[in-house]
Coordinates of C-alpha atoms (C1' of nucleotides) in Angstrom, one line a residue:
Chain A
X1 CA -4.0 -7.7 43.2
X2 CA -7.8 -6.5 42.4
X3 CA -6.3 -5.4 38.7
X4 CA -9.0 -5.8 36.5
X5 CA -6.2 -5.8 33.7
X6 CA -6.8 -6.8 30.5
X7 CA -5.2 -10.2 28.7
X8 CA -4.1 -8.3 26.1
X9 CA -0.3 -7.0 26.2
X10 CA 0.1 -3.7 26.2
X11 CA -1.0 -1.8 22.8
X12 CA 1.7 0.7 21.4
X13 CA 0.9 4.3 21.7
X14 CA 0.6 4.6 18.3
X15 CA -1.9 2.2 17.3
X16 CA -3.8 3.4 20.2
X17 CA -3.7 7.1 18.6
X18 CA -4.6 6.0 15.4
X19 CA -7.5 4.2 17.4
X20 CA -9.0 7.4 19.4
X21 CA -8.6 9.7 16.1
X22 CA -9.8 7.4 13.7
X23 CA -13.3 7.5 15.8
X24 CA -12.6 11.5 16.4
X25 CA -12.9 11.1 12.9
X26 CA -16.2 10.0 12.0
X27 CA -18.0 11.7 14.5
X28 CA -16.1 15.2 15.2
X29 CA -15.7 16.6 11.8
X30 CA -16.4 17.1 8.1
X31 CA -14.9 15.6 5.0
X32 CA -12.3 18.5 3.7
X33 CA -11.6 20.0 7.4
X34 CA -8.5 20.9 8.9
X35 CA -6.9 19.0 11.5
X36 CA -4.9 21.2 14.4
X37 CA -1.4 20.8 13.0
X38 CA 0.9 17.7 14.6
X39 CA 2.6 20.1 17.6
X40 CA -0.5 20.8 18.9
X41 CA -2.0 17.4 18.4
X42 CA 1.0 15.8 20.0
X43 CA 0.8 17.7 23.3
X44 CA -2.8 17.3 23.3
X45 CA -2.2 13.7 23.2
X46 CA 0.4 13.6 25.5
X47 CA 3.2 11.7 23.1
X48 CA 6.1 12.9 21.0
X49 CA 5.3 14.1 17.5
X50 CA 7.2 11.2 16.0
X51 CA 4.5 8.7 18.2
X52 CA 1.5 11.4 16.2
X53 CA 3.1 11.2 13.2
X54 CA 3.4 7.3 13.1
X55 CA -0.7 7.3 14.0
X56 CA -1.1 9.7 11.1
X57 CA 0.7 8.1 8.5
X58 CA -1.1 4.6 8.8
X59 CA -4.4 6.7 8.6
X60 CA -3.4 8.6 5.6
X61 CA -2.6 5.1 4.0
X62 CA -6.3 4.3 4.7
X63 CA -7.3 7.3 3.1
X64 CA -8.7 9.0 5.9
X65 CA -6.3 11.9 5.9
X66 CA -4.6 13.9 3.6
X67 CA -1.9 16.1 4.5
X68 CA 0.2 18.4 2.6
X69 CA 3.7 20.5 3.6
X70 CA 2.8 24.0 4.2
X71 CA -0.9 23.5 4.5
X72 CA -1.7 21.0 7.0
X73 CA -3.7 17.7 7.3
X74 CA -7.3 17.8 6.5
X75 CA -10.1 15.0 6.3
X76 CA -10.0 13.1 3.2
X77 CA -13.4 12.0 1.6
X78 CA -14.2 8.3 0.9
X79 CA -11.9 7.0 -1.6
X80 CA -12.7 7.3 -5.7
X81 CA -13.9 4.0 -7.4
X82 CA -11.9 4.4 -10.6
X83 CA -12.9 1.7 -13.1
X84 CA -10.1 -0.3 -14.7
X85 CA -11.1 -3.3 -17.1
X86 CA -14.3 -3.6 -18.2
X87 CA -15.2 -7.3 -19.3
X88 CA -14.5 -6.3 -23.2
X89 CA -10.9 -6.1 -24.3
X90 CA -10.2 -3.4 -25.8
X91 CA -7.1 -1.0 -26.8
X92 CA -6.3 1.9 -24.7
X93 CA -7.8 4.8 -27.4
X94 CA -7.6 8.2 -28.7
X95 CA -11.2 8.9 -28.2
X96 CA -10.7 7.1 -24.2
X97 CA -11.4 10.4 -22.4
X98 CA -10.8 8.8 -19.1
X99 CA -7.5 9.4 -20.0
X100 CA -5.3 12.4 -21.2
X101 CA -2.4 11.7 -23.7
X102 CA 0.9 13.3 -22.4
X103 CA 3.9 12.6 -24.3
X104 CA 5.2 10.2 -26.6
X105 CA 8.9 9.1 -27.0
X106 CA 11.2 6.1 -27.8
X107 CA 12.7 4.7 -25.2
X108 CA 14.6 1.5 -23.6
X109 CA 11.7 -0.3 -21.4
X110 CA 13.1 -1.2 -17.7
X111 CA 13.8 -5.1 -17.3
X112 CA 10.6 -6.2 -16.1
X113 CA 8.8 -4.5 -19.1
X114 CA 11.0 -6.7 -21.6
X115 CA 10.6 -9.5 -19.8
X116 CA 7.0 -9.2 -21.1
X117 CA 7.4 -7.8 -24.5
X118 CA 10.2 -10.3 -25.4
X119 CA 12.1 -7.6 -27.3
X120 CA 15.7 -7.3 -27.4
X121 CA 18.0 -6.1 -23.8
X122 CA 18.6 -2.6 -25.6
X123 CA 15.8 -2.0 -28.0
X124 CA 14.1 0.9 -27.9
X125 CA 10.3 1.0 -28.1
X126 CA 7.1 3.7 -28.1
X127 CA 6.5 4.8 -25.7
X128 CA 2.9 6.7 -24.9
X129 CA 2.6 8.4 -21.3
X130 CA -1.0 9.0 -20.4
X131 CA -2.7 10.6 -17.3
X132 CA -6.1 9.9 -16.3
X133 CA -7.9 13.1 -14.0
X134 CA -11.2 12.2 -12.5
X135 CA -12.9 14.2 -10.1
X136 CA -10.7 17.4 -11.0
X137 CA -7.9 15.3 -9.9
X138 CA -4.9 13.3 -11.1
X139 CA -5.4 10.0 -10.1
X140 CA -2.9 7.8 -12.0
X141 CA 0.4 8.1 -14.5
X142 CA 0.5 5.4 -17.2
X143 CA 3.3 4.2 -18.9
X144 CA 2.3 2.8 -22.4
X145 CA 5.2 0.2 -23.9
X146 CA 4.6 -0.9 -27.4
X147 CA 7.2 -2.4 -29.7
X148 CA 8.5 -0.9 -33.4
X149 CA 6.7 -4.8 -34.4
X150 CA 3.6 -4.2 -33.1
X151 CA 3.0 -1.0 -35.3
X152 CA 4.5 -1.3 -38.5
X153 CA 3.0 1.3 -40.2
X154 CA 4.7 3.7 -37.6
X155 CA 8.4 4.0 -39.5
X156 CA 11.2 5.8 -37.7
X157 CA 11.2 8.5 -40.4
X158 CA 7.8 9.8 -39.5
X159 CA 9.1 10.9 -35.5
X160 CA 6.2 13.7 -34.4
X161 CA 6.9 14.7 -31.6
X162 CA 5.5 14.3 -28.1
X163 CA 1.2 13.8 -28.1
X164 CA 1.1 13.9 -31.9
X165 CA 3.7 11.2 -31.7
X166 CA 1.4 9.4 -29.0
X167 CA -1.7 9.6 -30.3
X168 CA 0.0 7.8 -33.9
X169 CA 1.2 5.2 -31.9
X170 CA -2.7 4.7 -30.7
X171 CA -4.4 5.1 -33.8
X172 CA -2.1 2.4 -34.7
X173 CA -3.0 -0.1 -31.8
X174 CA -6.3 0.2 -32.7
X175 CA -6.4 -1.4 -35.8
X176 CA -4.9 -4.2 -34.7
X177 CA -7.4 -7.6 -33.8
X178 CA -7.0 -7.4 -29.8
X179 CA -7.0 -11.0 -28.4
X180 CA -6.9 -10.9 -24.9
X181 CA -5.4 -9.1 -22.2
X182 CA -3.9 -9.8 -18.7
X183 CA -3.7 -7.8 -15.9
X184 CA -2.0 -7.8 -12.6
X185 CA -2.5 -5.5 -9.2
X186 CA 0.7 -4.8 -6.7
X187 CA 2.0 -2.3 -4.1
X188 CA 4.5 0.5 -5.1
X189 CA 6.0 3.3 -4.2
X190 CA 5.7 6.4 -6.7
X191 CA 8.8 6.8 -8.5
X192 CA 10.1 10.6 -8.7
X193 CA 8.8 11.9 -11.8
X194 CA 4.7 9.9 -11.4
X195 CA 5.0 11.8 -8.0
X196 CA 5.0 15.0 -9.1
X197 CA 2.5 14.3 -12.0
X198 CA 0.0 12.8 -9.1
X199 CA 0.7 15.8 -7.1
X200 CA 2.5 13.4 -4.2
X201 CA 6.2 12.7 -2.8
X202 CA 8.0 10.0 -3.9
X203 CA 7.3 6.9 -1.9
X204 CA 4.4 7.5 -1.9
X205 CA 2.0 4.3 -1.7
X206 CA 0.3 3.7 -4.9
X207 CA -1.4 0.6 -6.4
X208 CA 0.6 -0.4 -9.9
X209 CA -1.7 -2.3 -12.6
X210 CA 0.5 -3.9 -15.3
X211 CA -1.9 -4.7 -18.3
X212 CA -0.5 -6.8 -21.2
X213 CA -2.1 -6.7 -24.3
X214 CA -1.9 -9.9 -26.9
X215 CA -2.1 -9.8 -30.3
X216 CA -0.7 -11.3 -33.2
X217 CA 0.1 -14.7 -30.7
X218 CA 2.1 -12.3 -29.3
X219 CA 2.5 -9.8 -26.5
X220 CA 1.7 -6.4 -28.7
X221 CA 1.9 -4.0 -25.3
X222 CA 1.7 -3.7 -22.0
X223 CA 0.8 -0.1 -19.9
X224 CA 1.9 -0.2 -16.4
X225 CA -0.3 2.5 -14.6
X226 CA 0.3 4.1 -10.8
X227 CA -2.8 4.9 -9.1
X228 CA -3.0 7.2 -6.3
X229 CA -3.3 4.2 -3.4
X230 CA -4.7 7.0 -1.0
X231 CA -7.2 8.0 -2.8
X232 CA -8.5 5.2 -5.3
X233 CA -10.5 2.1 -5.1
X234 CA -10.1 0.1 -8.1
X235 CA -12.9 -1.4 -9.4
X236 CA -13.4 -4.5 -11.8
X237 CA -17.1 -4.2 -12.9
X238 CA -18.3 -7.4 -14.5
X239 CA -22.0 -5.8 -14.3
X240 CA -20.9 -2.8 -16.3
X241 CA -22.7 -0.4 -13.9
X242 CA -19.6 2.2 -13.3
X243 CA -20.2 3.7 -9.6
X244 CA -18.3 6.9 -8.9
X245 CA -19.7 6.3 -5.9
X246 CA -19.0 9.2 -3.1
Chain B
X1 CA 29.0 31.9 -9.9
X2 CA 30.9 29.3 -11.7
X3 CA 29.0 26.5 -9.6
X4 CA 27.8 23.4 -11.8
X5 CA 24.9 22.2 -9.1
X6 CA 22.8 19.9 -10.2
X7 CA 18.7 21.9 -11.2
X8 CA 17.4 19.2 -8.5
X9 CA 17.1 19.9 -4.9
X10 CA 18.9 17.7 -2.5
X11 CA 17.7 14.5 -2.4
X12 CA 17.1 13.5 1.1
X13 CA 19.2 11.0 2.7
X14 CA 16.6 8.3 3.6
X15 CA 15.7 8.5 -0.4
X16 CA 18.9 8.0 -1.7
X17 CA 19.9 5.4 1.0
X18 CA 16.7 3.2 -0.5
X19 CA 18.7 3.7 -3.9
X20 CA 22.0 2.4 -2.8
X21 CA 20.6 -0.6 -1.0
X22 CA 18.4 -1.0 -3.6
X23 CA 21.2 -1.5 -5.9
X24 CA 23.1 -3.5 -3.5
X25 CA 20.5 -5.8 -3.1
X26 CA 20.3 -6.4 -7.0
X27 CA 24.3 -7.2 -7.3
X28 CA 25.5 -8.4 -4.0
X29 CA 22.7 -10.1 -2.0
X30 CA 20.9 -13.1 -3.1
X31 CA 17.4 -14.1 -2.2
X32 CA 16.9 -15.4 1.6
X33 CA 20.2 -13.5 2.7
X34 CA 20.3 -11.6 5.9
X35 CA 21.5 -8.3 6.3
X36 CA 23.4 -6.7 8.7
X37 CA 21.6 -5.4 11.2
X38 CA 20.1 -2.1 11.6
X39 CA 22.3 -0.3 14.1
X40 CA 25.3 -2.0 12.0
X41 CA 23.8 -0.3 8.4
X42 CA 23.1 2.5 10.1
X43 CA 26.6 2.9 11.6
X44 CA 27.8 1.8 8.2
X45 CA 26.2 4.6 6.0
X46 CA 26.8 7.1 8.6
X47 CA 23.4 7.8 9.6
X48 CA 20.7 7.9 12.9
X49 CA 18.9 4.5 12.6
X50 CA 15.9 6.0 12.1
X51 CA 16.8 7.4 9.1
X52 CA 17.7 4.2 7.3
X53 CA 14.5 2.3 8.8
X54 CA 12.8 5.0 6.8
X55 CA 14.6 3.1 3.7
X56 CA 13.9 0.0 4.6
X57 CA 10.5 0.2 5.0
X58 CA 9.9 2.1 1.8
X59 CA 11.9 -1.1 0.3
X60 CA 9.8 -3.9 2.7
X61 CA 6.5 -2.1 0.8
X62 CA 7.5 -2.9 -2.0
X63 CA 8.6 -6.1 -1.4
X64 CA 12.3 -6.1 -2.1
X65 CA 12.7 -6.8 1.9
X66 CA 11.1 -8.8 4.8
X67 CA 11.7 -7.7 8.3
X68 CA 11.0 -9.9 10.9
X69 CA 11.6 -8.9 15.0
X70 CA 13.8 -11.0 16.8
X71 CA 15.4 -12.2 14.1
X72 CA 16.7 -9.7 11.2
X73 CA 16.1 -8.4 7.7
X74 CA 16.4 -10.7 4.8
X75 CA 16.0 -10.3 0.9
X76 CA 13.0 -10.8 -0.3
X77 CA 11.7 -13.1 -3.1
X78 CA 9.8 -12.1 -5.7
X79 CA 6.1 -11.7 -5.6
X80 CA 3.7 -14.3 -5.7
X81 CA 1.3 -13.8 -8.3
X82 CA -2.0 -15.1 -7.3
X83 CA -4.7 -15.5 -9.5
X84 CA -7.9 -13.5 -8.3
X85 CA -11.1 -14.3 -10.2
X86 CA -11.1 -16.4 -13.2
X87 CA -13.4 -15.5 -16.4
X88 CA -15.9 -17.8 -15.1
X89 CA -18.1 -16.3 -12.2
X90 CA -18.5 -19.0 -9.4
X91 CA -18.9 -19.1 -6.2
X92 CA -16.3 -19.0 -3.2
X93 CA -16.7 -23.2 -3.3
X94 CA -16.5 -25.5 -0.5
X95 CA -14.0 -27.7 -3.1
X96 CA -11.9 -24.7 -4.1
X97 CA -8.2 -25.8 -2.9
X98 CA -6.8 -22.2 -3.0
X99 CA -9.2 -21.7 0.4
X100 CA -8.9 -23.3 3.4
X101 CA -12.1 -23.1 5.6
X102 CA -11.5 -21.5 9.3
X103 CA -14.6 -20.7 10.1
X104 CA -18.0 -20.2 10.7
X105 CA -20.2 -17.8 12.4
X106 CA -23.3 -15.6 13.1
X107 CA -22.6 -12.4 13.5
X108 CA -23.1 -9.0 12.8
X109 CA -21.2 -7.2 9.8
X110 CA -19.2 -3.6 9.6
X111 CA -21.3 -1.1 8.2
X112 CA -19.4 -0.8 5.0
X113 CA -20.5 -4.5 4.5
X114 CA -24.4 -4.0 5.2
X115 CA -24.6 -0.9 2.6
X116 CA -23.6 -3.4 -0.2
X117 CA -25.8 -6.5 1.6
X118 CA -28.5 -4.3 2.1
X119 CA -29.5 -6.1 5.5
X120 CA -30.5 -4.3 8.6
X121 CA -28.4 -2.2 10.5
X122 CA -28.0 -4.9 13.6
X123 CA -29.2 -7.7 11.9
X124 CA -26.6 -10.8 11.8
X125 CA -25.6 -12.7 8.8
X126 CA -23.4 -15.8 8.2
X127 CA -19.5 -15.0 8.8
X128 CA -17.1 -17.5 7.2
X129 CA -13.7 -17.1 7.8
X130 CA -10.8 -18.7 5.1
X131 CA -7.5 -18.1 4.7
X132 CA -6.0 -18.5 1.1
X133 CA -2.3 -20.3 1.5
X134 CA 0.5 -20.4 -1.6
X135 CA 4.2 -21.6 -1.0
X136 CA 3.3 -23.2 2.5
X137 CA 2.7 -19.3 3.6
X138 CA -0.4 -17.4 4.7
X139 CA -1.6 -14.8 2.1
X140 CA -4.7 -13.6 2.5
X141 CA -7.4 -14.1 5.0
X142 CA -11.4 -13.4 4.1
X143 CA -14.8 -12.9 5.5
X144 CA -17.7 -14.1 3.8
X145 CA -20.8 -12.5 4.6
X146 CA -23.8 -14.2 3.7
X147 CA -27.5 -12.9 4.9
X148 CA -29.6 -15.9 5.7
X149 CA -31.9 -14.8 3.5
X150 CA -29.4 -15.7 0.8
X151 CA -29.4 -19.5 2.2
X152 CA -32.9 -20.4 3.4
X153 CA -32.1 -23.6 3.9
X154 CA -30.3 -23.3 6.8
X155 CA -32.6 -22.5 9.5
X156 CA -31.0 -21.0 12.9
X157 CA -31.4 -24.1 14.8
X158 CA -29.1 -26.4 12.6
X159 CA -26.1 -24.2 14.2
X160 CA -23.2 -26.7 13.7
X161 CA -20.3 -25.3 15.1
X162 CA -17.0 -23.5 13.3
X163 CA -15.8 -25.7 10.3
X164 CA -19.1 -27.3 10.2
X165 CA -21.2 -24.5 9.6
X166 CA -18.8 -22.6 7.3
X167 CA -18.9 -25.6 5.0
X168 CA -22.9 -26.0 5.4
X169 CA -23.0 -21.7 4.3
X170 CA -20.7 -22.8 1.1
X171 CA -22.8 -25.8 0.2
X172 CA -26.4 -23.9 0.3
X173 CA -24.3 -20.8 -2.1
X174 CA -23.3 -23.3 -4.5
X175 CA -27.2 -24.1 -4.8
X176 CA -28.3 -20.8 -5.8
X177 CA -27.3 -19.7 -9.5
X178 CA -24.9 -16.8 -9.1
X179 CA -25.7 -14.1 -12.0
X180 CA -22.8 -12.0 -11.6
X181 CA -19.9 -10.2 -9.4
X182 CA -18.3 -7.4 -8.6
X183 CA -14.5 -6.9 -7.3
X184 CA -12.5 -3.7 -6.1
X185 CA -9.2 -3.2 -5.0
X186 CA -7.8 -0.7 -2.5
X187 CA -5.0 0.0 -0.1
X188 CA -5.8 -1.1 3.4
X189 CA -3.8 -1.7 6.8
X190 CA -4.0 -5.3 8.3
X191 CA -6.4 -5.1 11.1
X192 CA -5.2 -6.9 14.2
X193 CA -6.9 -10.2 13.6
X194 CA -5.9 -10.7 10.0
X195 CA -2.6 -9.9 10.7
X196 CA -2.2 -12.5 13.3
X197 CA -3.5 -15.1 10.9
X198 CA -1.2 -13.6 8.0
X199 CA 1.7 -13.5 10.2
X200 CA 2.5 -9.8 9.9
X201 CA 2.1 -6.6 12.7
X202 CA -1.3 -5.0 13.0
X203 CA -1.4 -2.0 10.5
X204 CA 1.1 -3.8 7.9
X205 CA 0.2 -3.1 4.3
X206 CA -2.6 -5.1 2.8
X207 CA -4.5 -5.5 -0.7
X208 CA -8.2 -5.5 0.2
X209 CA -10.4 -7.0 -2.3
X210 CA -14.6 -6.8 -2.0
X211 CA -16.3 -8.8 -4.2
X212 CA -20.2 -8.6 -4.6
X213 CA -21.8 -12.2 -5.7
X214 CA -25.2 -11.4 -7.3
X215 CA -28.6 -13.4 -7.4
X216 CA -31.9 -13.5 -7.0
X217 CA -31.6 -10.0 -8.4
X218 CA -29.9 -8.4 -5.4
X219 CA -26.5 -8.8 -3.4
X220 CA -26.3 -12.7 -2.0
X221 CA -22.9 -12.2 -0.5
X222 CA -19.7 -10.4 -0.1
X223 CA -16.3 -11.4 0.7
X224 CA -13.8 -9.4 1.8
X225 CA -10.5 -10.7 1.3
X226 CA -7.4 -9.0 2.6
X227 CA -4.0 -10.3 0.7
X228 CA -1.0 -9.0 1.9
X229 CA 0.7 -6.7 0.0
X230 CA 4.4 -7.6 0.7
X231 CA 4.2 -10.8 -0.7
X232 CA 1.5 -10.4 -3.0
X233 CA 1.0 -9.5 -7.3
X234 CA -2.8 -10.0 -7.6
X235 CA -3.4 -11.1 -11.1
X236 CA -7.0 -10.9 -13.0
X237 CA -6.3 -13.9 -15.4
X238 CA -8.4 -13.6 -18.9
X239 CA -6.3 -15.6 -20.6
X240 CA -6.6 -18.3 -18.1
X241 CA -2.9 -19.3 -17.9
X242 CA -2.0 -19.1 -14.5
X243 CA 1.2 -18.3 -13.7
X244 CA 2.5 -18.6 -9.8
X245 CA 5.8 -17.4 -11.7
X246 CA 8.9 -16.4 -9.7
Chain C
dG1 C1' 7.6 35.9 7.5
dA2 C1' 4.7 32.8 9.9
dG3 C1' 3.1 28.3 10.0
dT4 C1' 2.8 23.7 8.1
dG5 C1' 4.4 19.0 7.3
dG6 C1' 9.0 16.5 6.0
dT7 C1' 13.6 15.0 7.5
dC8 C1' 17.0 13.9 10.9
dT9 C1' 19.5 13.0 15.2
dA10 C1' 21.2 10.4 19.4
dG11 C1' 19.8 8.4 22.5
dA12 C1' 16.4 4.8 25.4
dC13 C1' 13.6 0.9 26.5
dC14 C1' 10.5 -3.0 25.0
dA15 C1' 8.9 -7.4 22.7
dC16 C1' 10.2 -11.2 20.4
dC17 C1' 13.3 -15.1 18.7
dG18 C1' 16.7 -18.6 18.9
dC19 C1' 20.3 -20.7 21.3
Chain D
dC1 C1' 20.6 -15.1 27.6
dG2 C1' 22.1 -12.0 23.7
dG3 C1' 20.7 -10.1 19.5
dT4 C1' 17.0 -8.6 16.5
dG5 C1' 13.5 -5.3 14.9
dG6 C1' 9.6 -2.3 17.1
dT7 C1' 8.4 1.7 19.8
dC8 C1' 9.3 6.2 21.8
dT9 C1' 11.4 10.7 23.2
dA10 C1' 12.8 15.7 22.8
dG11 C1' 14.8 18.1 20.6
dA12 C1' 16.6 20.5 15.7
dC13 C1' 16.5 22.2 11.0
dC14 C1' 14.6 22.2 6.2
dA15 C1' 11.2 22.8 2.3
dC16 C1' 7.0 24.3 1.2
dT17 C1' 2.7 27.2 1.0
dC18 C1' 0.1 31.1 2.0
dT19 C1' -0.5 35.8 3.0

DNA sequence: GAGTGGTCTAGACCACCGC
DNA sequence: CGGTGGTCTAGACCACTCT
């Protein structure tokens, strides 16, 4: 038959896409530029815009684009390497200016927060909600879980309200003797209200660090934080050497 | 106007479909089940099937469903913690049980891999190739770059083939004293190759992680292990205790 | 209002798996 | 072979942002 056809089976259009404008990528344009919007790109490429828009998504996931209703899909720059953990344990502080204190309530944790605090099905506990900005951005929403135990001098008279209330519920952490912490890295989609504080939809993919703090022989806290997966690299420096690196 | 709508805008269909299977799947489905299929569901919640893929994919990411072509959509267990560097730096070691050796070659490394080795731009290093299995399932494959100038003792004409060599690149690291490492996290898409080894379609979700091993005073190696995110909690372990918990 | 990405439809065919 | 999820089309309308 004289084909000089290839072993492999035929790639989807899609991945093929994602192939060709990956490269377009790196050699056709600059960090922050706009792409021509999905119609156009579709025709130019010959396939439906639901075939584009597959390509794109799995290239936005990768954090090579960014694209935004109403404004259009530009170049992303190299992902942010956002330090979390340094090799001492320490409590999430007031003076941490990584992060920005929100809010502070009292609240029933979800199940899988209990399951880690050992506290009672219904019991409400503090709870301290933080955003951390870097680069001018928002790049993760943390949720800060600490038990009525675990801060005694905080009693339910003395109620602040929202960052006064946070910030108590820190100052109190901190003098507590921090004997170890624990921390664990999975996939997640932003729930509603992290998506709007991380400036994304909901689903959105983002990387979800549960840190558990021990003190006491116990489990004294534990912060679940949402990064933005898109646009963070997490790093765990043992070296110390923090690299913001472009 | 005597209308009590809800403040929110409507939630769109694919959204609040993930929320009603999401709750289905807590009180009516029990890990390992199948579901019906995806023209049935579809049919079922009075939807275009593309609409409710869109909610099952958002719930496969975050690993409350496994799809699998040819066969159906089943509920997912829970995520497998697995334990990613201990307290104690050491290297990737030819003994280490988590690993199991796949191979070994010569060749040259992507260009995100050579900025952190600091080799030439075409020179080749030592590729070894492992793949990390837990519950009888593939979970992450790696590549292990290591410069020869990193293991002098193995000169290019001892060039025992696959296994052989990989094993002979471990056993020279473990000779060199390893002063410290480095580890980030990000979002990635399995490339085609991985995803054959993990069992997954190109461009599924993956957790990549880089780690730097130091010595000598300068970058000896770097491994670039991608877990997959589905089935995967990464944990970072100080306390030591690891849990492979359900 | 014009233009963008986000959602949705109702079909079709393909690649893979197990029987 | 029949049934599954994976890919693809050619439309439509909506929600958002900018001007």
């Amino acid at each position: 038959m004289g084909t000089t056809q290839l072993e492999t089976v035929p790639e989807p259009k899609y991945r093929h896409l994602k192939t060709v404008i990956s490269e377009a990528l790196d050699s056709e344009f600059a960090v922050g530029e706009i792409l021509p919007n999905e119609r156009d790109l579709a025709a130019r490429f010959g396939v439906a815009r639901a075939t584009l828009r597959q390509a794109l998504e799995q290239l936005e996931l990768e954090g090579r684009l960014q694209r935004r209703r109403g404004v259009g899909t530009t170049v992303a720059p190299p992902r942010m390497g956002v330090s979390v953990g340094s090799t001492a344990h320490n409590w999430p502080g007031v003076s941490d200016t990584a992060w920005e204190l929100a809010d502070g309530t009292r609240e029933v944790p979800p199940a899988s927060v209990v399951r880690h605090l050992g506290t009672g099905q219904d019991e409400p506990v503090h709870v301290v909600r933080r955003l951390r900005v870097s680069g001018g951005q928002p790049v993760a929403a943390e949720l800060l879980y600490v038990p009525a135990a675990s801060v005694p001098g905080l009693a339910a008279a003395d109620a602040p309200t929202g960052t006064a209330r946070g910030a108590a519920v820190l100052r109190e952490l901190e003098s507590l003797g921090l004997e170890g912490e624990d921390r664990a890295v999975e996939l997640g989609s932003a729930r509603s209200d992290d998506a709007k504080q991380l400036d994304r939809l909901p689903g959105a993919p983002v990387l979800v660090v549960t840190t558990r703090f021990f003190a006491g022989g116990g489990t004294a806290a534990v912060s679940v934080a949402t990064y933005r997966a898109d646009t963070c690299r997490l790093t765990f420096g043992d070296t110390g050497d923090v690299e913001v690196h472009s």
